Short mmCIF file of C-alpha atoms in Angstrom, two decimals:
data_model
loop_
_atom_site.label_atom_id
_atom_site.label_comp_id
_atom_site.label_asym_id
_atom_site.label_seq_id
_atom_site.Cartn_x
_atom_site.Cartn_y
_atom_site.Cartn_z
CA MET A 1 117.42 135.70 120.52
CA ASP A 2 115.19 138.48 119.84
CA ARG A 3 112.18 138.04 117.32
CA LEU A 4 113.10 137.87 113.83
CA LYS A 5 112.15 140.77 111.46
CA LEU A 6 111.25 140.36 107.68
CA ASN A 7 113.74 143.07 106.70
CA GLU A 8 116.83 141.51 108.52
CA VAL A 9 119.93 140.93 106.34
CA ASP A 10 121.03 137.10 105.42
CA LEU A 11 117.85 135.72 105.75
CA ILE A 12 117.55 132.19 103.85
CA LEU A 13 114.24 131.69 102.01
CA VAL A 14 112.50 128.30 102.37
CA ASN A 15 109.98 127.53 99.78
CA ALA A 16 107.62 124.70 101.36
CA THR A 17 104.01 125.64 100.64
CA ALA A 18 103.10 122.50 98.92
CA LEU A 19 104.86 120.07 102.01
CA SER A 20 101.25 119.67 104.07
CA SER A 21 100.96 115.52 104.66
CA GLY A 22 103.05 112.30 104.50
CA GLY A 23 106.66 111.94 103.53
CA ALA A 24 106.70 115.43 102.26
CA LEU A 25 105.75 116.88 105.64
CA THR A 26 108.33 114.82 107.39
CA ILE A 27 110.91 116.38 105.25
CA LEU A 28 109.67 119.64 106.36
CA ARG A 29 109.63 118.75 109.97
CA GLN A 30 113.27 117.61 109.56
CA PHE A 31 114.43 120.50 108.13
CA ILE A 32 113.07 122.96 110.58
CA ALA A 33 114.27 120.63 113.60
CA HIS A 34 117.89 120.91 112.09
CA ALA A 35 117.23 124.68 111.13
CA ALA A 36 116.95 125.36 114.74
CA LEU A 37 120.33 124.37 115.65
CA THR A 38 122.14 126.50 113.32
CA ASN A 39 123.08 130.27 113.83
CA LYS A 40 121.39 131.32 110.41
CA LYS A 41 117.98 132.98 109.93
CA TYR A 42 114.95 131.37 107.99
CA ILE A 43 111.64 132.56 106.55
CA VAL A 44 109.70 129.29 105.95
CA PHE A 45 106.90 129.97 103.13
CA ALA A 46 104.56 127.12 104.97
CA PRO A 47 101.46 125.26 103.96
CA ILE A 48 98.45 126.72 105.59
CA GLU A 49 96.84 125.16 108.76
CA VAL A 50 99.61 122.82 109.26
CA PRO A 51 101.21 123.08 112.92
CA LEU A 52 105.10 123.47 112.94
CA ASP A 53 107.49 123.94 115.79
CA VAL A 54 108.00 127.70 117.09
CA HIS A 55 111.76 128.56 117.08
CA ALA A 56 113.70 131.86 117.49
CA ASN A 57 115.25 131.81 114.25
CA ILE A 58 112.48 130.93 111.98
CA ILE A 59 109.82 133.01 110.79
CA TYR A 60 106.64 131.17 109.30
CA ILE A 61 104.54 132.76 106.44
CA GLU A 62 101.70 130.66 105.33
CA VAL A 63 100.70 130.49 101.59
CA ASP A 64 97.53 128.41 100.09
CA THR A 65 98.81 126.65 97.35
CA LYS A 66 96.48 123.91 97.60
CA SER A 67 95.53 124.24 93.73
CA TRP A 68 98.02 123.52 90.97
CA LEU A 69 97.03 127.08 89.48
CA LYS A 70 97.80 128.67 92.88
CA ARG A 71 101.26 126.89 93.25
CA ILE A 72 102.55 127.66 89.87
CA TRP A 73 101.24 131.31 90.46
CA TRP A 74 103.15 131.35 93.73
CA ASP A 75 106.39 129.61 92.40
CA SER A 76 106.40 131.97 89.30
CA PHE A 77 105.32 135.41 90.54
CA GLY A 78 103.86 135.40 93.97
CA LEU A 79 107.21 134.68 96.11
CA LYS A 80 109.03 137.39 94.16
CA ARG A 81 106.65 139.76 94.53
CA TYR A 82 106.28 138.96 98.35
CA ILE A 83 110.40 139.63 98.52
CA LYS A 84 109.89 142.74 96.64
CA GLN A 85 106.93 143.89 98.70
CA HIS A 86 108.77 143.35 102.28
CA ASN A 87 112.25 144.30 101.07
CA ILE A 88 113.78 140.94 101.80
CA GLU A 89 117.39 140.47 101.45
CA SER A 90 118.39 137.06 100.91
CA ALA A 91 121.71 135.53 99.38
CA LEU A 92 119.87 131.75 99.01
CA CYS A 93 116.31 130.38 98.41
CA ILE A 94 115.86 126.67 99.31
CA SER A 95 112.82 125.10 97.44
CA LEU A 96 112.04 121.73 99.63
CA GLN A 97 109.39 120.68 97.39
CA ASN A 98 111.09 119.56 93.92
CA THR A 99 110.09 122.82 91.46
CA SER A 100 112.41 125.75 90.94
CA VAL A 101 111.60 129.34 91.86
CA ASN A 102 111.40 132.32 90.27
CA VAL A 103 114.10 134.49 92.33
CA ASP A 104 117.00 136.54 91.91
CA CYS A 105 118.90 134.89 94.45
CA GLN A 106 121.18 131.72 94.60
CA GLN A 107 118.73 128.67 94.61
CA LEU A 108 119.09 125.25 95.91
CA ILE A 109 116.43 122.41 95.05
CA TYR A 110 115.69 119.81 97.55
CA LEU A 111 114.33 117.09 95.06
CA HIS A 112 112.51 114.05 96.43
CA GLN A 113 110.02 113.40 93.52
CA PRO A 114 111.02 110.15 91.55
CA LEU A 115 108.01 110.26 89.47
CA PRO A 116 109.78 112.31 86.47
CA PHE A 117 112.66 110.45 86.36
CA THR A 118 111.72 106.74 86.59
CA THR A 119 112.35 104.14 83.76
CA VAL A 120 109.62 101.85 85.17
CA LYS A 121 106.35 101.83 82.52
CA TYR A 122 102.94 101.26 84.15
CA THR A 123 99.65 101.15 82.40
CA PHE A 124 97.75 104.36 81.33
CA ASN A 125 93.97 104.39 83.00
CA LYS A 126 91.58 106.49 85.34
CA GLU A 127 94.12 104.99 88.18
CA THR A 128 97.11 106.63 86.93
CA ILE A 129 96.61 109.91 84.64
CA LYS A 130 97.48 111.88 87.56
CA TYR A 131 101.03 110.17 87.77
CA PHE A 132 101.48 110.41 84.08
CA LEU A 133 100.96 114.49 84.32
CA TYR A 134 103.44 114.19 87.19
CA LYS A 135 105.85 112.22 85.03
CA TRP A 136 105.74 114.37 82.03
CA PHE A 137 104.59 117.89 82.92
CA TYR A 138 105.96 118.03 86.83
CA LYS A 139 109.70 117.93 85.18
CA PHE A 140 109.03 121.04 83.32
CA PHE A 141 108.30 123.29 86.86
CA ILE A 142 111.27 121.53 88.08
CA PHE A 143 113.49 122.96 85.64
CA LEU A 144 111.69 126.21 84.75
CA PHE A 145 113.61 128.40 86.85
CA VAL A 146 117.15 126.40 86.98
CA THR A 147 120.49 128.49 85.99
CA LYS A 148 123.69 126.75 85.69
CA SER A 149 124.56 128.01 89.45
CA THR A 150 121.41 126.07 90.89
CA ARG A 151 122.28 123.40 93.12
CA PHE A 152 120.22 120.14 93.54
CA VAL A 153 120.39 118.06 96.97
CA VAL A 154 118.88 114.48 96.38
CA GLN A 155 118.35 111.59 98.61
CA THR A 156 120.02 108.64 96.73
CA GLN A 157 122.81 107.89 94.40
CA TRP A 158 120.20 106.81 91.54
CA MET A 159 118.57 110.17 91.77
CA LYS A 160 121.95 111.81 91.41
CA ALA A 161 122.67 109.88 88.45
CA ALA A 162 118.98 110.35 87.01
CA LEU A 163 119.27 114.06 87.25
CA ALA A 164 122.52 114.10 85.79
CA GLN A 165 121.18 112.44 82.87
CA SER A 166 118.75 115.25 82.54
CA GLY A 167 121.52 117.59 81.96
CA VAL A 168 122.01 118.72 85.53
CA ALA A 169 126.16 119.16 86.25
CA GLU A 170 127.21 116.23 88.69
CA GLY A 171 129.09 119.14 90.76
CA ASN A 172 125.87 120.80 91.48
CA ILE A 173 124.32 117.45 92.70
CA SER A 174 124.60 116.34 96.43
CA VAL A 175 123.38 113.35 98.05
CA PHE A 176 121.88 113.60 101.62
CA THR A 177 120.31 110.83 103.68
CA PRO A 178 116.98 111.63 105.39
CA ASP A 179 116.85 111.20 109.28
CA ILE A 180 116.31 107.54 110.22
CA LYS A 181 115.25 107.64 114.12
CA LEU A 182 113.50 104.82 115.76
CA PRO A 183 112.07 105.32 119.18
CA ASP A 184 114.06 104.10 121.60
CA GLY A 185 111.64 101.62 123.23
CA HIS A 186 112.86 99.14 120.42
CA LEU A 187 116.07 98.67 121.98
CA ASN A 188 114.71 97.17 125.13
CA LYS A 189 113.16 94.02 123.08
CA GLY A 190 114.26 91.00 124.91
CA PRO A 191 115.41 88.30 122.82
CA GLU A 192 112.30 86.31 123.35
CA GLN A 193 110.51 88.86 121.49
CA ALA A 194 113.02 88.70 118.59
CA GLN A 195 113.50 85.15 118.19
CA ARG A 196 110.14 83.76 118.80
CA LEU A 197 109.00 80.53 117.34
CA THR A 198 107.00 81.20 114.06
CA THR A 199 105.41 77.39 113.37
CA GLU A 200 101.87 78.67 113.44
CA GLN A 201 101.56 81.88 112.26
CA ILE A 202 103.40 84.07 109.84
CA SER A 203 103.07 87.98 109.51
CA PHE A 204 104.17 89.88 106.51
CA PHE A 205 104.35 93.72 107.33
CA TYR A 206 103.90 96.41 104.28
CA PRO A 207 103.94 99.98 105.41
CA ALA A 208 102.66 101.72 102.82
CA SER A 209 99.73 104.10 101.56
CA SER A 210 97.23 103.29 98.84
CA LEU A 211 98.99 104.60 95.88
CA PHE A 212 99.05 101.95 92.54
CA TYR A 213 102.40 102.07 92.52
CA LYS A 214 103.21 100.60 96.02
CA ASN A 215 102.10 97.54 94.29
CA HIS A 216 99.82 95.71 97.16
CA LEU A 217 98.08 93.71 94.43
CA LEU A 218 101.13 92.04 93.33
CA ILE A 219 101.42 90.31 97.04
CA LEU A 220 97.86 89.35 97.12
CA ASP A 221 98.79 87.27 94.13
CA ALA A 222 101.53 85.83 95.60
CA LEU A 223 99.25 85.36 98.78
CA ALA A 224 97.01 83.38 96.27
CA LEU A 225 99.59 81.12 95.02
CA LEU A 226 100.72 80.22 98.67
CA LYS A 227 97.28 79.32 99.78
CA ALA A 228 97.18 76.74 96.64
CA ARG A 229 100.42 75.27 98.08
CA GLN A 230 98.25 74.39 101.35
CA LEU A 231 100.73 75.50 103.89
CA ASN A 232 100.35 74.38 107.39
CA GLN A 233 101.02 77.78 109.14
CA LYS A 234 98.52 80.83 108.83
CA VAL A 235 100.01 83.69 106.73
CA ARG A 236 98.77 87.14 107.91
CA PHE A 237 99.81 89.95 105.26
CA VAL A 238 99.32 93.02 107.75
CA VAL A 239 98.82 96.44 105.86
CA THR A 240 98.59 100.35 106.99
CA LEU A 241 95.42 100.71 105.04
CA THR A 242 91.76 100.81 106.02
CA VAL A 243 89.16 99.17 104.30
CA GLY A 244 87.97 101.70 101.83
CA ASP A 245 91.19 103.43 101.27
CA TYR A 246 92.00 101.23 97.84
CA PRO A 247 88.67 99.67 96.46
CA VAL A 248 90.77 97.83 93.61
CA PHE A 249 92.69 95.89 97.03
CA ASP A 250 89.68 95.34 98.88
CA GLU A 251 87.87 93.74 95.98
CA LYS A 252 90.85 91.44 95.05
CA VAL A 253 91.05 90.59 98.79
CA GLN A 254 87.53 89.18 98.65
CA GLN A 255 87.81 87.74 94.85
CA LEU A 256 90.70 85.67 96.04
CA GLU A 257 89.35 84.97 99.38
CA LEU A 258 91.70 86.08 101.28
CA SER A 259 89.52 88.16 104.06
CA ASP A 260 91.27 85.65 107.01
CA THR A 261 94.97 86.63 105.56
CA VAL A 262 94.84 90.45 105.31
CA VAL A 263 95.23 92.53 108.13
CA TYR A 264 93.95 96.47 107.82
CA LEU A 265 95.70 98.23 110.68
CA GLY A 266 94.96 101.79 109.05
CA VAL A 267 97.16 104.96 109.82
CA MET A 268 98.89 104.79 113.39
CA PRO A 269 101.42 106.26 115.39
CA TYR A 270 104.98 105.78 114.33
CA GLU A 271 105.98 103.81 117.51
CA GLN A 272 103.28 101.26 116.74
CA VAL A 273 104.62 101.18 113.47
CA ILE A 274 108.14 100.09 114.54
CA GLU A 275 106.27 97.62 116.97
CA HIS A 276 105.10 95.78 113.94
CA TYR A 277 108.22 95.78 112.15
CA ILE A 278 109.45 94.06 115.04
CA SER A 279 106.94 91.32 115.21
CA ALA A 280 106.85 90.71 111.79
CA ASP A 281 108.46 87.57 110.18
CA ALA A 282 109.61 89.66 107.34
CA VAL A 283 109.11 93.03 105.98
CA LEU A 284 107.82 93.22 102.44
CA PHE A 285 108.44 96.34 99.92
CA PRO A 286 107.09 96.05 96.08
CA SER A 287 106.68 99.51 95.68
CA TYR A 288 108.25 100.08 91.95
CA ILE A 289 108.61 104.09 92.13
CA GLU A 290 110.56 105.66 95.09
CA THR A 291 113.16 108.33 95.90
CA PHE A 292 114.37 106.69 98.75
CA GLY A 293 111.96 104.09 100.45
CA LEU A 294 112.33 104.80 104.20
CA PRO A 295 110.41 101.59 105.47
CA LEU A 296 113.51 100.01 103.76
CA ALA A 297 115.86 101.84 106.02
CA GLU A 298 113.66 101.51 109.18
CA ALA A 299 113.34 97.69 108.62
CA GLY A 300 117.28 97.32 107.77
CA VAL A 301 118.13 99.25 110.71
CA LEU A 302 115.99 96.86 112.71
CA GLY A 303 117.79 93.87 111.32
CA LYS A 304 114.74 92.35 109.89
CA LYS A 305 114.23 90.17 106.91
CA ILE A 306 113.35 92.40 103.72
CA ILE A 307 111.68 91.18 100.61
CA CYS A 308 111.83 94.10 97.84
CA ALA A 309 111.58 95.22 94.47
CA ASP A 310 114.93 94.66 92.67
CA LEU A 311 115.06 98.63 91.16
CA PRO A 312 117.89 101.21 91.74
CA TYR A 313 116.55 102.80 94.71
CA SER A 314 116.13 99.70 97.02
CA ARG A 315 119.60 98.47 95.94
CA ASP A 316 120.80 102.01 96.97
CA VAL A 317 119.15 102.12 100.29
CA LEU A 318 120.02 98.50 101.28
CA LYS A 319 123.46 98.38 99.65
CA GLY A 320 125.53 95.93 101.78
CA TYR A 321 122.84 94.66 104.04
CA GLN A 322 122.31 90.87 104.22
CA GLY A 323 118.99 90.57 105.26
CA ALA A 324 117.27 91.84 101.77
CA SER A 325 116.00 89.70 98.69
CA PHE A 326 115.61 91.60 95.78
CA LEU A 327 113.02 90.36 93.44
CA ASN A 328 111.31 91.21 90.18
CA TYR A 329 108.23 93.67 91.07
CA GLN A 330 106.01 91.84 88.39
CA ASP A 331 106.59 88.13 89.32
CA ALA A 332 104.20 87.04 91.79
CA THR A 333 105.58 83.48 91.74
CA LYS A 334 108.94 84.65 92.87
CA TRP A 335 107.74 86.68 95.73
CA ALA A 336 105.57 83.45 96.72
CA ASP A 337 108.54 81.46 96.70
CA GLU A 338 110.86 83.81 98.73
CA MET A 339 107.77 83.99 101.27
CA GLU A 340 107.56 80.51 101.45
CA PHE A 341 111.09 80.31 102.37
CA VAL A 342 110.30 82.85 105.37
CA ILE A 343 107.60 80.79 106.60
CA GLY A 344 109.82 77.66 106.39
CA GLN A 345 111.86 79.11 109.05
CA LYS A 346 111.70 78.16 112.83
CA ILE A 347 112.64 81.44 114.23
CA VAL A 348 112.25 85.25 112.74
CA LEU A 349 114.86 85.96 110.97
CA ASN A 350 117.25 88.46 112.26
CA PHE A 351 120.58 89.94 110.63
CA ALA A 352 123.29 92.66 111.53
CA PRO A 353 121.63 95.85 111.57
CA LEU A 354 122.03 98.41 108.63
CA SER A 355 123.96 101.53 109.24
CA PHE A 356 123.86 105.16 107.81
CA ALA A 357 126.74 106.13 109.93
CA GLN A 358 128.41 106.71 106.91
CA CYS A 359 126.09 108.76 105.05
CA ALA A 360 125.52 112.51 104.95
CA THR A 361 122.54 113.58 106.73
CA TRP A 362 120.69 116.47 107.66
CA LYS A 363 123.67 117.99 109.59
CA ASP A 364 125.92 117.86 106.71
CA PHE A 365 123.45 119.56 104.73
CA PHE A 366 123.13 122.80 107.11
CA ASP A 367 127.05 122.60 106.87
CA PHE A 368 126.71 122.46 103.03
CA ILE A 369 124.58 125.55 102.61
#
């Protein structure tokens, strides 16, 4: 295909200027990988200084929206002005970053921010103030330029229900599951690795960032309870944090004398994360604000024992999976009890892998648009 030009007919606009890191960037990269396989043509308004794969049917326009004011201006005025200045003809604009934009064509919003829709309550303090703003003001920008014809795409049924409760017609909301791809190497693990004895050292793995709602502190409280029970086995709580990422967590580790228990891995390549899933006796996921909870899906596909918060997102993702225990995300005693059950097993618990074969995915998304 020859190089695309901005004035070509039937270009699909993609607003993704804020998807610069973490799970948001994963969404952008998955979108691009699948868009490249279609016969459609795209202009992707992308974050600055983020390397993205080059494809013949995709044009990238970098836009600096690192500050909130810049993002609001771009979504409200900048994109529309750019379209007019370059005489771009488009029948569809896809917003991959939750918020609606001011355009004259059909709009499709990929909504993956749960904060404005969660019913979970949390304490207002210096650590959480940013998320209060997200919850109460972000919703305004999600719906600012929405019309009756605007379509939404979400990742889970619970988000569809929450969006419908906000007044969006159910017929305008579709559910598509993100890609869950594991490195091929995980298939080559021998049974001796999957079923090793766990009589001396037990490993609980929690792959999560330092955000307060990831609820690491609950696990520390549970570990303190386990320590008081004087179990024979050595327990390791393996986290994807580095010292300094979450000072409140670090202080509590010291306060509860858990330095010998907590293992800080820091950020690591995805292949190494998978290795830690495989070697763990159980995967923990006490987070109480999630859209999808990708680690739940990854651990389930690997057939791991999962101990997680009992909330709509986890019930949705792990529906039908036999290896999951759903617990109150505020009850450290319940978590300690379930962790003690895992500790008491003679082998690493393994279950029939979770399957997403029946779920609509990115391929279906592109057929949909």
